[in-house]
């Protein structure tokens, strides 16, 4: 039977259960979320005269969890409308509804007996051929399926999501001995293509891959802190981005995860392993004291760190493990950290620290890295079949920039192994044999392909054709044209690709020039163009620092020229003869949004945070953003109905004045930044591929550029209406005098100037108004203060 998943059920509505249900709804899959029937009434239910037999009471847990999805931050849902796809109920009354679902995910309490009881019930009501999986993080998947029907067992496996399911990429898939290989293959493909996950196949061992190694690494870090006399703050200052780990580093990560959750995971491994390994997972006394005191971290308000308000400022204190008192947070500063901070990339930073002997920071990093690398090597073949699965699990589940074996390559395998042996460590035989046979690294790159060491030789890594890697393309085909800000590539099948690679992908004259060159090259030799990249963010706008410097030097002729060129570029994108598809992801704000808005189509990553944010630095959009957003909103209106342009202009005015940024691509669509014909990619790894397919589809259907359009503006009446709203905020104390000045400029641009309502003006009129407003504002000292503050602090200034 060909497998498909059109409807799902989640059993258990706790944080993980509701999060998984939300993620299923995010990708358009209707889901039934069931929980147990409460045993007692709440005070509120008693006051209402309800009994344990009332359906509102019986469904309370699932209903409360569904409602809580709206209050969580960051939000588990990409759009409020997706909540309609989540139905609720309870296991006692609604178990028969499982007959209609294709996938049942169990997310109940981590107790084998409880899970087996649930599966016995599920087995009696599920339809034959439906997939059943557990989100367990530590219980044996094989044991859970014991005693179930043959069809159940062949369709059963572990699917371990990481919390929060919407944002963390990793999905560990754990088959049993009885799992049908076709079911396993289907779930791996489904996890990647539909759920947008990075899927790793794990073996049925305690805590699988990421939690096993991640917890081990955290525990050896805690032990080194205690034995080496380091403070919690000192450890975190070194074990974050400096070694390719998240900003939350070690102890801030534990505060976010929750000490109780971490202790549960650690204890689970300790109970299933023995000897020295078990000792590593023993919770230290000071952490047990924290558990006893309820100091769980963020969820309880204090943990390894405590935030206090002092004189209007937030001050963070660190816990002293010896005194159990909070003290001023410390930072580890040594010669090695100074040198590492000057290096670029995690590989070079890491090697600088590891090779710094007799340095407190270097000693700390080596002491926590060495056992983690050895542990990863010892478990290769035990928790996963190959090193790639282990590296990917740590990157996708724990946010590491480089996995354990990539880390080993970065610091030098042979040199580090010799050091380990010299220090009396036992290095796994397969690593020693690898070196003896002349293999100097775990990975090799050749002609854009990556090879990993496996069973005595290098094997070429499989690359999903939907995952377009620009660096590999550069190796294979070279670069058509490039400068410091961008490169033009051949994506294959007659599609060109323009990659931004300036610092932060900030837009300067180099990128503007390359966009125009790319459009000309595409017009001559290609079917269409994709504008996308593989940076941290698609684009956070124009080069703010360069504009500020020019303004402070009173170089307004230069600024005027730059703005004109930017506007010409966006118009060239809009009216290009061949289709231009932009592929935004993550931060796509200011000029980044202005590049996307005029494109023939947008293929956005699900996690796209789009908005026109110039107001926050005392400016108005200068590259056509207000014009394009206004036109998009007009196009969204149904045909044949009266168009209230003033309402549309007011809506655009509000979005720009409040610097609204969408929290997802779905919300960007609701905010009119995406049109109905724009599409969303759930898996960010497939974004460039999907954008390329969009170009080909547009070209195949005979794409024609839009005709140059006149803009119906709201004139004096609309200007007055927008200004009235701004002034009411000013009178209410919600806007400063400078905010009001910026708002007046924005209203003037959107109204089309002091003309009659309904007048049709050329697009260039609006562009000229944008440019004039931008130039007048950037000369204001208060605007320059806002720009300076954003560059230094990374957040807006209210002045």
Short mmCIF file of C-alpha atoms in Angstrom, two decimals, residues 387 405 408-409 413-414 434-435 438-445 451-453 458:
data_model
loop_
_atom_site.label_atom_id
_atom_site.label_comp_id
_atom_site.label_asym_id
_atom_site.label_seq_id
_atom_site.Cartn_x
_atom_site.Cartn_y
_atom_site.Cartn_z
CA UNK A 387 29.89 9.95 11.51
CA UNK A 405 34.08 14.91 13.67
CA UNK A 408 38.23 17.01 15.04
CA UNK A 409 39.16 17.87 11.46
CA UNK A 413 43.14 14.74 13.72
CA UNK A 414 46.71 13.42 13.81
CA UNK A 434 42.29 5.47 9.82
CA UNK A 435 45.47 7.41 10.55
CA UNK A 438 47.12 7.48 5.65
CA UNK A 439 43.69 9.06 6.04
CA UNK A 440 44.33 12.39 7.73
CA UNK A 441 40.75 13.64 8.16
CA UNK A 442 37.22 12.40 8.64
CA UNK A 443 35.98 14.43 5.69
CA UNK A 444 37.44 15.33 2.32
CA UNK A 445 36.22 17.75 -0.34
CA UNK A 451 33.41 12.47 1.20
CA UNK A 452 33.24 11.01 4.70
CA UNK A 453 35.34 8.24 6.22
CA UNK A 458 35.96 7.57 1.98
#
